[in-house]
Amino acid sequence: MFDYKKITQSTDLYNLHTHTQFCDGHATMREFVAEAIAQGITHLGFTPHSPISVESPCNMTLDSVPAYFDEMEQLRHDYGDCINLYTAMEIDYVGVGDGPASDYFRKLPLDYRIGSVHFIPAIDDPSTMVDIDGKFQDFKVRMGKYFNGDIEYVVKMFYSQMMAMVEEGGFDIVGHMDKIGFNASQYSENIEEEPWYDKLVIDLFENIMDHQLIIEINTKAWLQRNRFYPNLKYFGMLKRFNAPVVVNSDTHYPTLINSGRMEAIKLLNVL
Ligand SMILES: [Zn+2]
Ligand SMILES: [Zn+2]
């Protein structure tokens, strides 16, 4: 049984955001379990990028969902005595009715669900969904190709998608809530310091709190880029409002399963 309070309130090591062979991860679920046990992790959640209605090489296919559940069952059988394993997904919000709230995802027997935005509509063609996550080199090309270089449109659309996802529901944990900040701030330096940008994050935060969702502190970029999602400057707000949080490494490599997590937890505690 997934009980995030029990997991986060104990001193147990956990990671609830893990990518494997079922999406764009670089190792098998079995290899992740072995490494998690070696690193002393006692709660491990798998979150393949969900099947999606748009072209995406990073997401799992509908056809592979049964194999994912089968592999979980096998791993629980083999390792269930030494680690708690959770069957979950990182579900993409694409648009109205096409995200975690859809019937398909609601009916899947998952232990929990992360809701994330990685795609937004092109500026002149709402039917073209564009990946705004990932490497800045790709983002820069897409800024010209799909968004006419309008970074304000991209940022506002990202948060509008996040807001719509929160409104529609169907998930437990909000994945990397200000992820666009990474690419946006490389495209337009200090954009995250602008009041209108800050307001988008705060409005989203308030909406998440109203809907009693769990906020993920995503530590994937800590080691290489020295940043968390949400940005460290919002940790104080999370504490002030006593926001429910989970700290996840969003790892695609077994060795990084705990990467950045201790640093984030320490910073959260000293604030
Ligand atoms: Zn993600
Ligand atoms: Zn992820």
mmCIF file of C-alpha atoms and ligand atoms in Angstrom:
data_model
loop_
_atom_site.group_PDB
_atom_site.id
_atom_site.type_symbol
_atom_site.label_atom_id
_atom_site.label_comp_id
_atom_site.label_asym_id
_atom_site.label_seq_id
_atom_site.Cartn_x
_atom_site.Cartn_y
_atom_site.Cartn_z
ATOM 1 C CA MET A 1 0.000 0.000 0.000
ATOM 2 C CA PHE A 2 1.282 3.409 -0.961
ATOM 3 C CA ASP A 3 1.233 5.817 1.970
ATOM 4 C CA TYR A 4 3.371 8.833 1.161
ATOM 5 C CA LYS A 5 3.096 10.255 4.684
ATOM 6 C CA LYS A 6 4.447 7.106 6.243
ATOM 7 C CA ILE A 7 7.275 7.013 3.702
ATOM 8 C CA THR A 8 8.296 10.677 3.965
ATOM 9 C CA GLN A 9 7.903 10.971 7.717
ATOM 10 C CA SER A 10 10.227 8.076 8.422
ATOM 11 C CA THR A 11 13.992 8.229 7.948
ATOM 12 C CA ASP A 12 13.751 5.535 5.282
ATOM 13 C CA LEU A 13 15.378 6.246 1.940
ATOM 14 C CA TYR A 14 12.934 6.327 -0.950
ATOM 15 C CA ASN A 15 12.610 7.359 -4.572
ATOM 16 C CA LEU A 16 9.224 7.562 -6.228
ATOM 17 C CA HIS A 17 10.232 8.716 -9.718
ATOM 18 C CA THR A 18 12.245 6.212 -11.762
ATOM 19 C CA HIS A 19 12.576 5.621 -15.529
ATOM 20 C CA THR A 20 13.581 2.223 -16.929
ATOM 21 C CA GLN A 21 13.572 0.115 -20.103
ATOM 22 C CA PHE A 22 9.834 0.740 -20.438
ATOM 23 C CA CYS A 23 10.447 4.359 -21.482
ATOM 24 C CA ASP A 24 13.665 6.349 -21.822
ATOM 25 C CA GLY A 25 15.556 4.960 -18.824
ATOM 26 C CA HIS A 26 19.024 3.485 -19.262
ATOM 27 C CA ALA A 27 18.668 0.258 -17.278
ATOM 28 C CA THR A 28 16.136 -2.431 -16.532
ATOM 29 C CA MET A 29 13.742 -2.364 -13.599
ATOM 30 C CA ARG A 30 15.625 -5.321 -12.136
ATOM 31 C CA GLU A 31 18.925 -3.402 -12.278
ATOM 32 C CA PHE A 32 17.271 -0.452 -10.524
ATOM 33 C CA VAL A 33 15.949 -2.706 -7.768
ATOM 34 C CA ALA A 34 19.396 -4.236 -7.203
ATOM 35 C CA GLU A 35 21.040 -0.796 -7.015
ATOM 36 C CA ALA A 36 18.289 0.588 -4.776
ATOM 37 C CA ILE A 37 18.805 -2.249 -2.306
ATOM 38 C CA ALA A 38 22.603 -1.718 -2.473
ATOM 39 C CA GLN A 39 22.104 1.987 -1.633
ATOM 40 C CA GLY A 40 19.772 1.221 1.268
ATOM 41 C CA ILE A 41 16.562 2.451 -0.373
ATOM 42 C CA THR A 42 13.501 0.785 1.111
ATOM 43 C CA HIS A 43 10.725 2.349 -1.029
ATOM 44 C CA LEU A 44 11.100 2.413 -4.796
ATOM 45 C CA GLY A 45 8.410 3.598 -7.222
ATOM 46 C CA PHE A 46 8.606 3.062 -10.968
ATOM 47 C CA THR A 47 7.172 5.823 -13.142
ATOM 48 C CA PRO A 48 7.503 5.125 -16.865
ATOM 49 C CA HIS A 49 6.429 8.015 -19.105
ATOM 50 C CA SER A 50 2.832 7.071 -19.835
ATOM 51 C CA PRO A 51 1.402 6.022 -23.198
ATOM 52 C CA ILE A 52 0.614 9.259 -25.007
ATOM 53 C CA SER A 53 -1.521 10.496 -27.894
ATOM 54 C CA VAL A 54 1.318 12.429 -29.541
ATOM 55 C CA GLU A 55 4.480 11.223 -31.240
ATOM 56 C CA SER A 56 7.082 10.745 -28.494
ATOM 57 C CA PRO A 57 10.069 8.388 -28.437
ATOM 58 C CA CYS A 58 10.387 8.861 -24.647
ATOM 59 C CA ASN A 59 6.981 7.439 -23.703
ATOM 60 C CA MET A 60 5.994 3.816 -23.246
ATOM 61 C CA THR A 61 3.564 2.282 -25.737
ATOM 62 C CA LEU A 62 0.068 1.099 -24.866
ATOM 63 C CA ASP A 63 1.082 -2.396 -25.905
ATOM 64 C CA SER A 64 3.869 -2.558 -23.339
ATOM 65 C CA VAL A 65 1.661 -1.713 -20.327
ATOM 66 C CA PRO A 66 0.771 -5.382 -19.548
ATOM 67 C CA ALA A 67 4.473 -6.340 -19.687
ATOM 68 C CA TYR A 68 5.216 -3.537 -17.205
ATOM 69 C CA PHE A 69 2.666 -4.906 -14.733
ATOM 70 C CA ASP A 70 4.009 -8.444 -15.250
ATOM 71 C CA GLU A 71 7.568 -7.334 -14.536
ATOM 72 C CA MET A 72 6.425 -5.571 -11.352
ATOM 73 C CA GLU A 73 4.755 -8.741 -10.176
ATOM 74 C CA GLN A 74 7.886 -10.760 -10.848
ATOM 75 C CA LEU A 75 10.106 -8.218 -9.026
ATOM 76 C CA ARG A 76 7.756 -8.120 -6.037
ATOM 77 C CA HIS A 77 7.949 -11.890 -5.924
ATOM 78 C CA ASP A 78 11.781 -11.864 -6.110
ATOM 79 C CA TYR A 79 12.565 -8.820 -3.930
ATOM 80 C CA GLY A 80 9.388 -8.069 -1.957
ATOM 81 C CA ASP A 81 11.060 -9.121 1.302
ATOM 82 C CA CYS A 82 13.811 -6.496 1.112
ATOM 83 C CA ILE A 83 12.189 -3.482 -0.576
ATOM 84 C CA ASN A 84 8.753 -1.928 -1.053
ATOM 85 C CA LEU A 85 8.057 -1.618 -4.776
ATOM 86 C CA TYR A 86 5.340 0.591 -6.241
ATOM 87 C CA THR A 87 3.713 0.426 -9.668
ATOM 88 C CA ALA A 88 3.194 3.972 -10.859
ATOM 89 C CA MET A 89 3.421 6.179 -13.942
ATOM 90 C CA GLU A 90 4.490 9.681 -14.837
ATOM 91 C CA ILE A 91 1.407 10.626 -16.819
ATOM 92 C CA ASP A 92 1.643 13.363 -19.425
ATOM 93 C CA TYR A 93 -0.978 16.073 -19.478
ATOM 94 C CA VAL A 94 -1.581 16.837 -23.168
ATOM 95 C CA GLY A 95 -4.893 18.690 -23.156
ATOM 96 C CA VAL A 96 -8.499 18.615 -21.936
ATOM 97 C CA GLY A 97 -9.471 14.986 -21.267
ATOM 98 C CA ASP A 98 -6.076 13.790 -22.447
ATOM 99 C CA GLY A 99 -4.044 13.287 -19.309
ATOM 100 C CA PRO A 100 -4.171 11.698 -15.843
ATOM 101 C CA ALA A 101 -7.930 12.334 -15.571
ATOM 102 C CA SER A 102 -8.765 10.163 -18.572
ATOM 103 C CA ASP A 103 -10.723 6.959 -18.009
ATOM 104 C CA TYR A 104 -7.823 4.874 -19.218
ATOM 105 C CA PHE A 105 -5.431 6.064 -16.511
ATOM 106 C CA ARG A 106 -8.070 6.164 -13.787
ATOM 107 C CA LYS A 107 -8.793 2.495 -14.391
ATOM 108 C CA LEU A 108 -5.184 1.303 -14.381
ATOM 109 C CA PRO A 109 -4.385 -0.408 -11.067
ATOM 110 C CA LEU A 110 -1.509 1.917 -10.151
ATOM 111 C CA ASP A 111 -0.269 2.554 -6.620
ATOM 112 C CA TYR A 112 0.057 6.289 -7.332
ATOM 113 C CA ARG A 113 0.326 8.690 -10.271
ATOM 114 C CA ILE A 114 2.630 11.592 -11.055
ATOM 115 C CA GLY A 115 1.118 14.243 -13.336
ATOM 116 C CA SER A 116 3.600 16.149 -15.533
ATOM 117 C CA VAL A 117 3.694 18.578 -18.435
ATOM 118 C CA HIS A 118 6.356 18.018 -21.094
ATOM 119 C CA PHE A 119 4.369 19.202 -24.145
ATOM 120 C CA ILE A 120 2.630 22.441 -25.081
ATOM 121 C CA PRO A 121 0.781 23.457 -28.274
ATOM 122 C CA ALA A 122 2.636 25.291 -31.042
ATOM 123 C CA ILE A 123 1.859 29.004 -31.165
ATOM 124 C CA ASP A 124 0.090 29.005 -34.542
ATOM 125 C CA ASP A 125 -1.240 25.452 -34.513
ATOM 126 C CA PRO A 126 -2.834 24.166 -31.284
ATOM 127 C CA SER A 127 -3.034 20.652 -32.722
ATOM 128 C CA THR A 128 0.764 20.341 -32.864
ATOM 129 C CA MET A 129 2.114 19.398 -29.453
ATOM 130 C CA VAL A 130 5.771 20.299 -28.934
ATOM 131 C CA ASP A 131 8.180 18.776 -26.408
ATOM 132 C CA ILE A 132 9.587 21.651 -24.315
ATOM 133 C CA ASP A 133 11.458 19.407 -21.870
ATOM 134 C CA GLY A 134 14.947 18.017 -22.308
ATOM 135 C CA LYS A 135 18.079 19.503 -23.798
ATOM 136 C CA PHE A 136 18.395 23.248 -24.332
ATOM 137 C CA GLN A 137 19.867 22.765 -27.836
ATOM 138 C CA ASP A 138 16.599 21.088 -28.913
ATOM 139 C CA PHE A 139 14.499 23.654 -27.069
ATOM 140 C CA LYS A 140 16.267 26.506 -28.848
ATOM 141 C CA VAL A 141 15.535 25.014 -32.260
ATOM 142 C CA ARG A 142 11.866 24.469 -31.332
ATOM 143 C CA MET A 143 11.591 28.056 -30.066
ATOM 144 C CA GLY A 144 12.181 29.211 -33.629
ATOM 145 C CA LYS A 145 10.314 26.437 -35.397
ATOM 146 C CA TYR A 146 7.111 26.281 -33.338
ATOM 147 C CA PHE A 147 6.943 29.375 -31.137
ATOM 148 C CA ASN A 148 8.271 32.282 -33.274
ATOM 149 C CA GLY A 149 10.821 32.922 -30.521
ATOM 150 C CA ASP A 150 8.055 33.990 -28.115
ATOM 151 C CA ILE A 151 9.363 32.778 -24.749
ATOM 152 C CA GLU A 152 6.554 34.512 -22.854
ATOM 153 C CA TYR A 153 3.995 32.443 -24.784
ATOM 154 C CA VAL A 154 5.920 29.242 -23.979
ATOM 155 C CA VAL A 155 6.199 29.987 -20.259
ATOM 156 C CA LYS A 156 2.578 31.083 -19.932
ATOM 157 C CA MET A 157 1.339 28.072 -21.885
ATOM 158 C CA PHE A 158 3.414 25.704 -19.719
ATOM 159 C CA TYR A 159 1.828 27.057 -16.521
ATOM 160 C CA SER A 160 -1.598 27.131 -18.143
ATOM 161 C CA GLN A 161 -1.208 23.418 -18.968
ATOM 162 C CA MET A 162 -0.059 22.758 -15.383
ATOM 163 C CA MET A 163 -3.092 24.646 -14.025
ATOM 164 C CA ALA A 164 -5.474 22.722 -16.291
ATOM 165 C CA MET A 165 -3.900 19.420 -15.237
ATOM 166 C CA VAL A 166 -4.366 20.298 -11.546
ATOM 167 C CA GLU A 167 -7.997 21.279 -12.206
ATOM 168 C CA GLU A 168 -8.760 18.014 -14.010
ATOM 169 C CA GLY A 169 -7.068 15.822 -11.382
ATOM 170 C CA GLY A 170 -6.661 12.043 -11.545
ATOM 171 C CA PHE A 171 -3.171 12.028 -10.032
ATOM 172 C CA ASP A 172 -1.435 12.278 -6.645
ATOM 173 C CA ILE A 173 1.926 13.995 -7.159
ATOM 174 C CA VAL A 174 2.674 17.120 -9.206
ATOM 175 C CA GLY A 175 5.877 16.385 -11.160
ATOM 176 C CA HIS A 176 8.633 19.056 -11.458
ATOM 177 C CA MET A 177 6.174 21.957 -11.226
ATOM 178 C CA ASP A 178 8.422 24.714 -12.658
ATOM 179 C CA LYS A 179 10.479 22.618 -15.063
ATOM 180 C CA ILE A 180 10.129 25.139 -17.896
ATOM 181 C CA GLY A 181 12.277 27.490 -15.771
ATOM 182 C CA PHE A 182 15.403 25.627 -16.795
ATOM 183 C CA ASN A 183 15.107 26.040 -20.563
ATOM 184 C CA ALA A 184 13.328 29.398 -20.332
ATOM 185 C CA SER A 185 16.089 30.932 -18.209
ATOM 186 C CA GLN A 186 18.741 29.790 -20.657
ATOM 187 C CA TYR A 187 16.790 31.306 -23.508
ATOM 188 C CA SER A 188 16.057 34.509 -21.616
ATOM 189 C CA GLU A 189 18.351 35.106 -18.653
ATOM 190 C CA ASN A 190 16.686 36.068 -15.349
ATOM 191 C CA ILE A 191 13.199 35.403 -16.688
ATOM 192 C CA GLU A 192 12.460 33.544 -13.451
ATOM 193 C CA GLU A 193 13.127 36.738 -11.501
ATOM 194 C CA GLU A 194 10.442 38.685 -13.349
ATOM 195 C CA PRO A 195 7.291 39.382 -11.293
ATOM 196 C CA TRP A 196 4.885 37.970 -13.888
ATOM 197 C CA TYR A 197 6.862 34.707 -13.962
ATOM 198 C CA ASP A 198 6.915 34.496 -10.175
ATOM 199 C CA LYS A 199 3.160 35.041 -10.079
ATOM 200 C CA LEU A 200 2.586 32.091 -12.427
ATOM 201 C CA VAL A 201 4.502 29.819 -10.049
ATOM 202 C CA ILE A 202 2.710 31.141 -6.970
ATOM 203 C CA ASP A 203 -0.736 30.856 -8.596
ATOM 204 C CA LEU A 204 0.078 27.271 -9.533
ATOM 205 C CA PHE A 205 1.303 26.546 -6.018
ATOM 206 C CA GLU A 206 -1.946 27.896 -4.542
ATOM 207 C CA ASN A 207 -4.005 25.814 -6.961
ATOM 208 C CA ILE A 208 -2.038 22.679 -6.036
ATOM 209 C CA MET A 209 -2.637 23.372 -2.350
ATOM 210 C CA ASP A 210 -6.376 23.915 -2.965
ATOM 211 C CA HIS A 211 -6.528 20.535 -4.647
ATOM 212 C CA GLN A 212 -4.561 18.861 -1.845
ATOM 213 C CA LEU A 213 -1.975 17.374 -4.138
ATOM 214 C CA ILE A 214 1.557 16.344 -3.226
ATOM 215 C CA ILE A 215 4.355 18.501 -4.625
ATOM 216 C CA GLU A 216 7.426 16.785 -5.947
ATOM 217 C CA ILE A 217 10.829 18.247 -5.250
ATOM 218 C CA ASN A 218 12.667 16.919 -8.263
ATOM 219 C CA THR A 219 16.441 16.595 -7.802
ATOM 220 C CA LYS A 220 17.387 15.290 -11.246
ATOM 221 C CA ALA A 221 19.291 18.447 -12.244
ATOM 222 C CA TRP A 222 21.013 19.136 -8.930
ATOM 223 C CA LEU A 223 24.301 17.388 -9.656
ATOM 224 C CA GLN A 224 24.883 18.892 -13.110
ATOM 225 C CA ARG A 225 22.956 22.145 -13.014
ATOM 226 C CA ASN A 226 22.701 23.004 -9.375
ATOM 227 C CA ARG A 227 18.948 23.448 -9.381
ATOM 228 C CA PHE A 228 15.843 21.775 -8.089
ATOM 229 C CA TYR A 229 12.270 21.764 -9.415
ATOM 230 C CA PRO A 230 10.683 23.716 -7.869
ATOM 231 C CA ASN A 231 13.527 26.179 -7.631
ATOM 232 C CA LEU A 232 15.243 26.443 -4.235
ATOM 233 C CA LYS A 233 13.814 29.944 -3.764
ATOM 234 C CA TYR A 234 10.344 28.383 -3.378
ATOM 235 C CA PHE A 235 11.360 25.951 -0.615
ATOM 236 C CA GLY A 236 10.541 28.602 2.007
ATOM 237 C CA MET A 237 7.015 28.876 0.611
ATOM 238 C CA LEU A 238 6.598 25.093 0.700
ATOM 239 C CA LYS A 239 7.618 25.112 4.357
ATOM 240 C CA ARG A 240 5.484 28.140 5.293
ATOM 241 C CA PHE A 241 2.342 26.592 3.909
ATOM 242 C CA ASN A 242 3.263 23.151 5.192
ATOM 243 C CA ALA A 243 2.928 21.750 1.673
ATOM 244 C CA PRO A 244 2.971 17.970 1.347
ATOM 245 C CA VAL A 245 6.187 17.100 -0.502
ATOM 246 C CA VAL A 246 8.078 14.096 -1.792
ATOM 247 C CA VAL A 247 11.733 14.337 -2.832
ATOM 248 C CA ASN A 248 12.477 12.374 -6.003
ATOM 249 C CA SER A 249 15.593 11.908 -8.131
ATOM 250 C CA ASP A 250 13.649 11.300 -11.403
ATOM 251 C CA THR A 251 16.520 9.038 -12.280
ATOM 252 C CA HIS A 252 17.183 7.362 -15.628
ATOM 253 C CA TYR A 253 20.383 5.662 -14.306
ATOM 254 C CA PRO A 254 20.559 3.266 -11.328
ATOM 255 C CA THR A 255 23.655 4.900 -9.809
ATOM 256 C CA LEU A 256 21.814 8.254 -9.606
ATOM 257 C CA ILE A 257 18.851 6.833 -7.728
ATOM 258 C CA ASN A 258 19.492 8.961 -4.636
ATOM 259 C CA SER A 259 21.214 11.832 -6.440
ATOM 260 C CA GLY A 260 20.469 15.270 -4.981
ATOM 261 C CA ARG A 261 17.882 13.912 -2.564
ATOM 262 C CA MET A 262 19.900 14.330 0.618
ATOM 263 C CA GLU A 263 20.863 17.887 -0.364
ATOM 264 C CA ALA A 264 17.220 18.847 -0.992
ATOM 265 C CA ILE A 265 16.016 17.275 2.256
ATOM 266 C CA LYS A 266 18.776 19.046 4.189
ATOM 267 C CA LEU A 267 17.913 22.420 2.627
ATOM 268 C CA LEU A 268 14.217 21.883 3.303
ATOM 269 C CA ASN A 269 14.953 21.155 6.940
ATOM 270 C CA VAL A 270 17.169 24.169 7.584
ATOM 271 C CA LEU A 271 14.751 26.677 6.069
HETATM 272 ZN ZN ZN B 1 9.130 14.546 -16.301
HETATM 273 ZN ZN ZN B 2 10.464 11.739 -15.074
#
